[in-house]
mmCIF file of C-alpha atoms in Angstrom:
data_model
loop_
_atom_site.group_PDB
_atom_site.id
_atom_site.type_symbol
_atom_site.label_atom_id
_atom_site.label_comp_id
_atom_site.label_asym_id
_atom_site.label_seq_id
_atom_site.Cartn_x
_atom_site.Cartn_y
_atom_site.Cartn_z
ATOM 1 C CA UNK A 1 -64.226 -49.143 14.128
ATOM 2 C CA UNK A 2 -67.357 -51.627 14.791
ATOM 3 C CA UNK A 3 -70.558 -50.054 16.137
ATOM 4 C CA UNK A 4 -70.783 -50.104 19.940
ATOM 5 C CA UNK A 5 -72.489 -52.973 21.381
ATOM 6 C CA UNK A 6 -75.249 -52.286 23.672
ATOM 7 C CA UNK A 7 -76.020 -53.849 26.976
ATOM 8 C CA UNK A 8 -78.842 -56.189 26.751
ATOM 9 C CA UNK A 9 -81.969 -56.330 29.179
ATOM 10 C CA UNK A 10 -81.502 -60.134 29.470
ATOM 11 C CA UNK A 11 -78.726 -62.101 30.513
ATOM 12 C CA UNK A 12 -75.250 -61.180 28.831
ATOM 13 C CA UNK A 13 -74.427 -62.921 25.728
ATOM 14 C CA UNK A 14 -71.311 -65.040 25.726
ATOM 15 C CA UNK A 15 -69.436 -62.110 24.100
ATOM 16 C CA UNK A 16 -70.196 -59.692 26.823
ATOM 17 C CA UNK A 17 -69.360 -62.115 29.479
ATOM 18 C CA UNK A 18 -65.756 -61.946 28.312
ATOM 19 C CA UNK A 19 -65.766 -58.195 28.304
ATOM 20 C CA UNK A 20 -65.428 -58.041 32.240
ATOM 21 C CA UNK A 21 -62.644 -55.289 32.632
ATOM 22 C CA UNK A 22 -60.461 -57.151 34.762
ATOM 23 C CA UNK A 23 -59.022 -59.237 31.931
ATOM 24 C CA UNK A 24 -57.725 -56.033 30.115
ATOM 25 C CA UNK A 25 -55.975 -54.598 33.457
ATOM 26 C CA UNK A 26 -52.561 -56.372 32.914
ATOM 27 C CA UNK A 27 -52.557 -55.632 29.388
ATOM 28 C CA UNK A 28 -53.673 -51.529 30.026
ATOM 29 C CA UNK A 29 -50.619 -51.529 32.493
ATOM 30 C CA UNK A 30 -48.061 -52.985 29.952
ATOM 31 C CA UNK A 31 -48.964 -50.451 27.621
ATOM 32 C CA UNK A 32 -48.803 -47.737 30.103
ATOM 33 C CA UNK A 33 -45.345 -48.697 30.807
ATOM 34 C CA UNK A 34 -43.961 -49.804 27.483
ATOM 35 C CA UNK A 35 -45.960 -47.335 25.011
ATOM 36 C CA UNK A 36 -46.645 -44.352 27.136
ATOM 37 C CA UNK A 37 -43.197 -44.495 28.979
ATOM 38 C CA UNK A 38 -44.758 -44.073 32.529
ATOM 39 C CA UNK A 39 -42.476 -44.994 35.514
ATOM 40 C CA UNK A 40 -43.007 -47.742 37.569
ATOM 41 C CA UNK A 41 -44.520 -45.727 40.561
ATOM 42 C CA UNK A 42 -47.113 -43.783 37.991
ATOM 43 C CA UNK A 43 -48.050 -47.384 36.824
ATOM 44 C CA UNK A 44 -48.776 -48.717 40.332
ATOM 45 C CA UNK A 45 -50.989 -45.736 41.021
ATOM 46 C CA UNK A 46 -52.790 -46.420 37.985
ATOM 47 C CA UNK A 47 -53.160 -50.107 39.072
ATOM 48 C CA UNK A 48 -54.519 -49.547 42.285
ATOM 49 C CA UNK A 49 -57.129 -47.020 40.879
ATOM 50 C CA UNK A 50 -58.254 -49.317 38.313
ATOM 51 C CA UNK A 51 -58.470 -52.399 40.766
ATOM 52 C CA UNK A 52 -60.669 -50.340 43.046
ATOM 53 C CA UNK A 53 -62.747 -49.390 39.775
ATOM 54 C CA UNK A 54 -63.444 -52.927 39.141
ATOM 55 C CA UNK A 55 -64.125 -53.934 42.577
ATOM 56 C CA UNK A 56 -66.631 -51.334 42.591
ATOM 57 C CA UNK A 57 -68.194 -52.633 39.451
ATOM 58 C CA UNK A 58 -67.937 -56.377 40.682
ATOM 59 C CA UNK A 59 -69.782 -55.114 43.677
ATOM 60 C CA UNK A 60 -72.418 -53.037 41.889
ATOM 61 C CA UNK A 61 -73.081 -56.126 39.576
ATOM 62 C CA UNK A 62 -71.949 -54.284 36.282
ATOM 63 C CA UNK A 63 -70.188 -57.028 34.669
ATOM 64 C CA UNK A 64 -69.096 -55.626 31.392
ATOM 65 C CA UNK A 65 -67.027 -52.595 30.070
ATOM 66 C CA UNK A 66 -70.048 -52.127 27.571
ATOM 67 C CA UNK A 67 -72.146 -51.469 30.792
ATOM 68 C CA UNK A 68 -70.264 -48.531 31.904
ATOM 69 C CA UNK A 69 -72.411 -45.249 31.059
ATOM 70 C CA UNK A 70 -72.630 -41.761 32.641
ATOM 71 C CA UNK A 71 -75.027 -43.445 35.102
ATOM 72 C CA UNK A 72 -72.897 -45.927 36.295
ATOM 73 C CA UNK A 73 -69.928 -43.605 36.708
ATOM 74 C CA UNK A 74 -72.057 -41.047 38.696
ATOM 75 C CA UNK A 75 -72.680 -43.870 41.095
ATOM 76 C CA UNK A 76 -69.018 -44.780 41.145
ATOM 77 C CA UNK A 77 -68.113 -40.861 42.122
ATOM 78 C CA UNK A 78 -70.722 -40.863 44.573
ATOM 79 C CA UNK A 79 -69.462 -43.864 46.411
ATOM 80 C CA UNK A 80 -65.960 -42.178 46.457
ATOM 81 C CA UNK A 81 -67.524 -39.086 48.008
ATOM 82 C CA UNK A 82 -69.135 -40.965 50.691
ATOM 83 C CA UNK A 83 -65.856 -42.176 51.542
ATOM 84 C CA UNK A 84 -64.530 -38.596 52.152
ATOM 85 C CA UNK A 85 -61.954 -39.054 49.786
ATOM 86 C CA UNK A 86 -60.024 -35.905 48.684
ATOM 87 C CA UNK A 87 -61.233 -33.856 45.515
ATOM 88 C CA UNK A 88 -57.524 -34.519 44.253
ATOM 89 C CA UNK A 89 -57.688 -38.453 44.980
ATOM 90 C CA UNK A 90 -61.048 -38.427 43.100
ATOM 91 C CA UNK A 91 -59.994 -36.549 40.273
ATOM 92 C CA UNK A 92 -56.857 -38.614 39.935
ATOM 93 C CA UNK A 93 -58.890 -41.962 39.888
ATOM 94 C CA UNK A 94 -61.357 -40.563 37.252
ATOM 95 C CA UNK A 95 -58.108 -39.804 34.986
ATOM 96 C CA UNK A 96 -56.918 -43.508 35.469
ATOM 97 C CA UNK A 97 -60.562 -44.686 34.391
ATOM 98 C CA UNK A 98 -60.429 -42.194 31.321
ATOM 99 C CA UNK A 99 -56.896 -43.591 30.498
ATOM 100 C CA UNK A 100 -58.212 -46.939 30.638
ATOM 101 C CA UNK A 101 -61.188 -46.787 28.692
ATOM 102 C CA UNK A 102 -59.147 -44.901 25.767
ATOM 103 C CA UNK A 103 -57.271 -47.704 25.764
ATOM 104 C CA UNK A 104 -59.935 -50.156 25.114
ATOM 105 C CA UNK A 105 -61.101 -48.115 22.468
ATOM 106 C CA UNK A 106 -57.480 -48.243 20.831
ATOM 107 C CA UNK A 107 -57.952 -52.101 21.221
ATOM 108 C CA UNK A 108 -61.172 -51.877 19.606
ATOM 109 C CA UNK A 109 -62.862 -53.365 22.680
ATOM 110 C CA UNK A 110 -65.576 -50.565 22.825
ATOM 111 C CA UNK A 111 -66.287 -48.049 20.126
ATOM 112 C CA UNK A 112 -66.296 -44.886 22.217
ATOM 113 C CA UNK A 113 -65.118 -43.908 25.673
ATOM 114 C CA UNK A 114 -68.351 -42.748 27.741
ATOM 115 C CA UNK A 115 -65.883 -41.952 30.607
ATOM 116 C CA UNK A 116 -64.774 -38.859 28.270
ATOM 117 C CA UNK A 117 -67.919 -37.448 28.258
ATOM 118 C CA UNK A 118 -67.472 -36.887 32.050
ATOM 119 C CA UNK A 119 -66.047 -33.937 33.214
ATOM 120 C CA UNK A 120 -63.618 -34.257 36.202
ATOM 121 C CA UNK A 121 -65.370 -33.510 39.681
ATOM 122 C CA UNK A 122 -64.768 -29.866 40.916
ATOM 123 C CA UNK A 123 -61.818 -29.691 42.737
ATOM 124 C CA UNK A 124 -61.359 -27.633 45.971
ATOM 125 C CA UNK A 125 -58.540 -24.954 45.752
ATOM 126 C CA UNK A 126 -55.556 -26.837 46.591
ATOM 127 C CA UNK A 127 -52.297 -24.984 47.490
ATOM 128 C CA UNK A 128 -49.132 -27.380 48.250
ATOM 129 C CA UNK A 129 -47.486 -26.710 51.746
ATOM 130 C CA UNK A 130 -44.619 -24.354 51.221
ATOM 131 C CA UNK A 131 -41.706 -23.703 53.916
ATOM 132 C CA UNK A 132 -40.423 -19.982 54.243
ATOM 133 C CA UNK A 133 -36.677 -19.638 53.221
ATOM 134 C CA UNK A 134 -35.926 -19.438 56.834
ATOM 135 C CA UNK A 135 -37.080 -22.571 57.283
ATOM 136 C CA UNK A 136 -35.558 -24.243 54.503
ATOM 137 C CA UNK A 137 -32.309 -22.998 55.996
ATOM 138 C CA UNK A 138 -33.003 -24.345 59.286
ATOM 139 C CA UNK A 139 -33.859 -27.707 57.707
ATOM 140 C CA UNK A 140 -30.698 -27.912 55.637
ATOM 141 C CA UNK A 141 -28.605 -27.241 58.677
ATOM 142 C CA UNK A 142 -30.390 -29.767 60.805
ATOM 143 C CA UNK A 143 -27.886 -32.878 60.262
ATOM 144 C CA UNK A 144 -25.396 -32.787 62.852
ATOM 145 C CA UNK A 145 -22.281 -35.022 64.076
ATOM 146 C CA UNK A 146 -24.853 -36.946 66.316
ATOM 147 C CA UNK A 147 -26.270 -38.510 63.073
ATOM 148 C CA UNK A 148 -24.866 -41.540 61.317
ATOM 149 C CA UNK A 149 -24.482 -39.706 58.090
ATOM 150 C CA UNK A 150 -24.855 -36.017 58.442
ATOM 151 C CA UNK A 151 -23.030 -35.159 55.477
ATOM 152 C CA UNK A 152 -24.913 -37.674 53.128
ATOM 153 C CA UNK A 153 -28.173 -36.191 54.678
ATOM 154 C CA UNK A 154 -27.412 -32.769 54.047
ATOM 155 C CA UNK A 155 -26.435 -33.226 50.442
ATOM 156 C CA UNK A 156 -29.875 -35.217 49.716
ATOM 157 C CA UNK A 157 -31.720 -32.034 51.190
ATOM 158 C CA UNK A 158 -29.731 -29.620 49.683
ATOM 159 C CA UNK A 159 -29.858 -30.964 46.311
ATOM 160 C CA UNK A 160 -33.755 -31.627 46.902
ATOM 161 C CA UNK A 161 -34.283 -27.814 47.107
ATOM 162 C CA UNK A 162 -31.804 -26.596 44.977
ATOM 163 C CA UNK A 163 -33.101 -28.512 41.913
ATOM 164 C CA UNK A 164 -36.972 -29.030 42.741
ATOM 165 C CA UNK A 165 -36.276 -32.941 42.009
ATOM 166 C CA UNK A 166 -38.827 -35.553 43.113
ATOM 167 C CA UNK A 167 -37.540 -37.756 45.887
ATOM 168 C CA UNK A 168 -37.432 -40.729 43.269
ATOM 169 C CA UNK A 169 -35.345 -38.437 40.898
ATOM 170 C CA UNK A 170 -32.640 -37.799 43.492
ATOM 171 C CA UNK A 171 -32.731 -41.757 44.488
ATOM 172 C CA UNK A 172 -31.677 -42.396 40.626
ATOM 173 C CA UNK A 173 -28.982 -40.080 40.386
ATOM 174 C CA UNK A 174 -25.967 -41.615 39.324
ATOM 175 C CA UNK A 175 -22.111 -40.624 40.091
ATOM 176 C CA UNK A 176 -21.641 -39.936 36.303
ATOM 177 C CA UNK A 177 -24.872 -37.431 36.096
ATOM 178 C CA UNK A 178 -22.708 -35.002 38.278
ATOM 179 C CA UNK A 179 -21.139 -31.727 36.565
ATOM 180 C CA UNK A 180 -19.845 -30.015 39.851
ATOM 181 C CA UNK A 181 -17.365 -28.192 38.010
ATOM 182 C CA UNK A 182 -20.242 -26.818 35.706
ATOM 183 C CA UNK A 183 -22.742 -26.814 38.709
ATOM 184 C CA UNK A 184 -25.356 -28.917 37.247
ATOM 185 C CA UNK A 185 -26.346 -32.608 37.141
ATOM 186 C CA UNK A 186 -28.523 -34.500 34.972
ATOM 187 C CA UNK A 187 -31.816 -36.290 36.137
ATOM 188 C CA UNK A 188 -34.211 -38.894 34.802
ATOM 189 C CA UNK A 189 -37.834 -38.032 35.503
ATOM 190 C CA UNK A 190 -41.240 -39.247 34.673
ATOM 191 C CA UNK A 191 -41.726 -40.984 31.259
ATOM 192 C CA UNK A 192 -37.734 -41.292 31.327
ATOM 193 C CA UNK A 193 -37.296 -37.913 30.150
ATOM 194 C CA UNK A 194 -33.740 -36.591 31.004
ATOM 195 C CA UNK A 195 -33.296 -32.932 31.926
ATOM 196 C CA UNK A 196 -30.517 -30.883 33.339
ATOM 197 C CA UNK A 197 -30.985 -29.370 36.759
ATOM 198 C CA UNK A 198 -28.687 -26.818 38.418
ATOM 199 C CA UNK A 199 -26.743 -26.843 41.551
ATOM 200 C CA UNK A 200 -26.491 -23.526 43.703
ATOM 201 C CA UNK A 201 -23.204 -22.962 46.043
ATOM 202 C CA UNK A 202 -24.743 -24.675 48.857
ATOM 203 C CA UNK A 203 -25.716 -27.998 47.191
ATOM 204 C CA UNK A 204 -22.438 -27.939 45.545
ATOM 205 C CA UNK A 205 -20.431 -27.593 48.889
ATOM 206 C CA UNK A 206 -22.761 -30.232 50.522
ATOM 207 C CA UNK A 207 -21.931 -32.622 47.711
ATOM 208 C CA UNK A 208 -18.294 -32.028 47.752
ATOM 209 C CA UNK A 209 -18.392 -32.623 51.565
ATOM 210 C CA UNK A 210 -20.140 -35.874 51.130
ATOM 211 C CA UNK A 211 -18.162 -37.092 48.191
ATOM 212 C CA UNK A 212 -14.724 -36.212 49.713
ATOM 213 C CA UNK A 213 -15.417 -37.327 53.208
ATOM 214 C CA UNK A 214 -18.397 -39.638 53.979
ATOM 215 C CA UNK A 215 -19.248 -41.273 50.511
ATOM 216 C CA UNK A 216 -15.804 -43.398 50.226
ATOM 217 C CA UNK A 217 -16.343 -44.775 53.679
ATOM 218 C CA UNK A 218 -19.826 -46.239 52.775
ATOM 219 C CA UNK A 219 -18.819 -47.914 49.359
ATOM 220 C CA UNK A 220 -15.479 -49.014 50.753
ATOM 221 C CA UNK A 221 -13.749 -50.844 47.897
ATOM 222 C CA UNK A 222 -17.074 -51.673 46.080
ATOM 223 C CA UNK A 223 -17.865 -50.408 42.737
ATOM 224 C CA UNK A 224 -21.081 -48.230 43.321
ATOM 225 C CA UNK A 225 -22.331 -45.824 40.339
ATOM 226 C CA UNK A 226 -25.468 -44.264 42.725
ATOM 227 C CA UNK A 227 -24.443 -40.955 43.853
ATOM 228 C CA UNK A 228 -26.430 -41.471 47.232
ATOM 229 C CA UNK A 229 -25.754 -44.794 48.902
ATOM 230 C CA UNK A 230 -26.605 -46.481 52.344
ATOM 231 C CA UNK A 231 -24.328 -47.819 54.837
ATOM 232 C CA UNK A 232 -23.848 -50.963 52.901
ATOM 233 C CA UNK A 233 -22.805 -49.118 49.733
ATOM 234 C CA UNK A 234 -26.618 -49.508 48.079
ATOM 235 C CA UNK A 235 -28.334 -46.919 46.438
ATOM 236 C CA UNK A 236 -30.774 -45.150 48.696
ATOM 237 C CA UNK A 237 -34.413 -45.303 47.910
ATOM 238 C CA UNK A 238 -37.375 -43.177 47.613
ATOM 239 C CA UNK A 239 -38.706 -44.217 50.863
ATOM 240 C CA UNK A 240 -35.341 -43.558 52.329
ATOM 241 C CA UNK A 241 -35.077 -40.202 51.061
ATOM 242 C CA UNK A 242 -38.709 -39.714 52.351
ATOM 243 C CA UNK A 243 -37.428 -40.673 56.030
ATOM 244 C CA UNK A 244 -34.522 -38.430 55.763
ATOM 245 C CA UNK A 245 -36.955 -35.313 55.394
ATOM 246 C CA UNK A 246 -39.411 -36.868 57.922
ATOM 247 C CA UNK A 247 -36.249 -37.054 60.749
ATOM 248 C CA UNK A 248 -35.090 -33.598 60.108
ATOM 249 C CA UNK A 249 -38.574 -31.843 59.731
ATOM 250 C CA UNK A 250 -39.271 -33.432 63.175
ATOM 251 C CA UNK A 251 -35.828 -32.154 64.872
ATOM 252 C CA UNK A 252 -36.767 -28.420 63.737
ATOM 253 C CA UNK A 253 -40.622 -28.500 64.581
ATOM 254 C CA UNK A 254 -42.001 -28.634 61.391
ATOM 255 C CA UNK A 255 -45.375 -30.038 60.503
ATOM 256 C CA UNK A 256 -45.677 -33.559 60.112
ATOM 257 C CA UNK A 257 -46.876 -32.872 56.767
ATOM 258 C CA UNK A 258 -43.725 -32.164 55.675
ATOM 259 C CA UNK A 259 -41.916 -34.483 52.886
ATOM 260 C CA UNK A 260 -39.624 -34.382 49.746
ATOM 261 C CA UNK A 261 -42.496 -32.829 47.959
ATOM 262 C CA UNK A 262 -42.498 -30.292 50.112
ATOM 263 C CA UNK A 263 -38.777 -29.132 49.153
ATOM 264 C CA UNK A 264 -40.035 -29.244 45.634
ATOM 265 C CA UNK A 265 -42.885 -26.987 46.209
ATOM 266 C CA UNK A 266 -41.049 -24.598 47.981
ATOM 267 C CA UNK A 267 -38.272 -24.758 45.320
ATOM 268 C CA UNK A 268 -41.020 -23.767 42.852
ATOM 269 C CA UNK A 269 -42.459 -21.319 45.054
ATOM 270 C CA UNK A 270 -39.478 -19.218 45.686
ATOM 271 C CA UNK A 271 -38.238 -19.535 42.238
ATOM 272 C CA UNK A 272 -41.356 -17.467 41.002
ATOM 273 C CA UNK A 273 -40.906 -15.200 44.087
ATOM 274 C CA UNK A 274 -37.511 -14.276 42.720
ATOM 275 C CA UNK A 275 -38.809 -13.714 39.116
ATOM 276 C CA UNK A 276 -38.534 -16.669 37.425
ATOM 277 C CA UNK A 277 -40.660 -17.258 34.207
ATOM 278 C CA UNK A 278 -43.325 -19.961 34.340
ATOM 279 C CA UNK A 279 -42.388 -21.421 31.091
ATOM 280 C CA UNK A 280 -38.699 -21.672 32.669
ATOM 281 C CA UNK A 281 -40.067 -23.331 36.115
ATOM 282 C CA UNK A 282 -42.145 -25.686 33.912
ATOM 283 C CA UNK A 283 -38.792 -27.115 32.273
ATOM 284 C CA UNK A 284 -36.903 -27.247 35.780
ATOM 285 C CA UNK A 285 -39.723 -29.283 37.414
ATOM 286 C CA UNK A 286 -39.902 -31.629 34.431
ATOM 287 C CA UNK A 287 -43.841 -30.935 33.874
ATOM 288 C CA UNK A 288 -45.566 -32.096 30.937
ATOM 289 C CA UNK A 289 -48.088 -29.511 31.123
ATOM 290 C CA UNK A 290 -47.640 -25.844 32.093
ATOM 291 C CA UNK A 291 -51.173 -26.281 33.877
ATOM 292 C CA UNK A 292 -49.423 -28.474 36.608
ATOM 293 C CA UNK A 293 -47.012 -25.472 36.946
ATOM 294 C CA UNK A 294 -49.548 -22.661 37.114
ATOM 295 C CA UNK A 295 -50.658 -23.840 40.649
ATOM 296 C CA UNK A 296 -47.374 -22.031 41.940
ATOM 297 C CA UNK A 297 -48.772 -18.638 40.623
ATOM 298 C CA UNK A 298 -51.834 -19.269 42.708
ATOM 299 C CA UNK A 299 -49.328 -20.155 45.806
ATOM 300 C CA UNK A 300 -47.233 -17.026 45.232
ATOM 301 C CA UNK A 301 -50.697 -14.853 44.673
ATOM 302 C CA UNK A 302 -52.097 -16.353 48.260
ATOM 303 C CA UNK A 303 -48.708 -15.767 50.129
ATOM 304 C CA UNK A 304 -48.656 -11.917 48.979
ATOM 305 C CA UNK A 305 -52.442 -11.912 49.566
ATOM 306 C CA UNK A 306 -51.289 -13.176 53.257
ATOM 307 C CA UNK A 307 -48.407 -10.544 53.564
ATOM 308 C CA UNK A 308 -50.746 -7.743 52.394
ATOM 309 C CA UNK A 309 -53.551 -8.759 55.111
ATOM 310 C CA UNK A 310 -50.955 -8.766 57.781
ATOM 311 C CA UNK A 311 -48.972 -5.521 56.946
ATOM 312 C CA UNK A 312 -51.541 -3.134 55.437
ATOM 313 C CA UNK A 313 -52.925 -0.616 57.915
ATOM 314 C CA UNK A 314 -56.395 -1.295 56.479
ATOM 315 C CA UNK A 315 -55.739 -5.094 55.780
#
């Protein structure tokens, strides 16, 4: 690998002039999708993070990827802190930049990734919002005859909670993925990784009702492969599922912070509370790293601590 070029004090050379980060962004995004197997949503998130970094470089007169050193990165992180961004957002942005510079190393554009020398900013303790089992029951029962498609909506809610799937994974489910007689369905997760998710009796009954009494009316004579469909027979989207959860969460008086991911968090936390092993939970959630799953052990510890404080006579 060639030695790393050093930025010059004088005007940049013609070689360095052609090393502006913007010229590598499209190829980097293609690399993420084609070679890393990342989903379109993840690639879009990386695109947004990198473009904001490129904008900062332009505004700060950092014209070449060779000029990005620890001092420049510290200034960038400081600028993010001054915008009062969440620590999780800042950390994600730094991860995107690290991936970008690792790609530049692979392509031989730079000899080493200075970004890897910088540790992630210290994150505040982050515990996801979790619904109590009682509140989950209320949410699942919220769809009624007054709604346009109550059986579909209830099936969506019960599948989200029964499986811990992401909204995008539920939106992508196909009819052929269902194995109701065996109480499971297939799910395509991040990086196009397929996994099997189990269906509890409540989810199975909700799916049976939807498939028997509502879905045939929605698809009419149309040949539809999607499990969950709209009034026109087309597959629901991730955003539509987000609106479904928001609608019924508001109906039962939940916080406006409730989203499909809240049901995923609730599923994971309730599974741990019921005695599920952390490794099994990792497989159920489709997490690539056990570290991602371990946050739910902190949630459960926080819950138990709260119960102890509330119930112990000397709490």
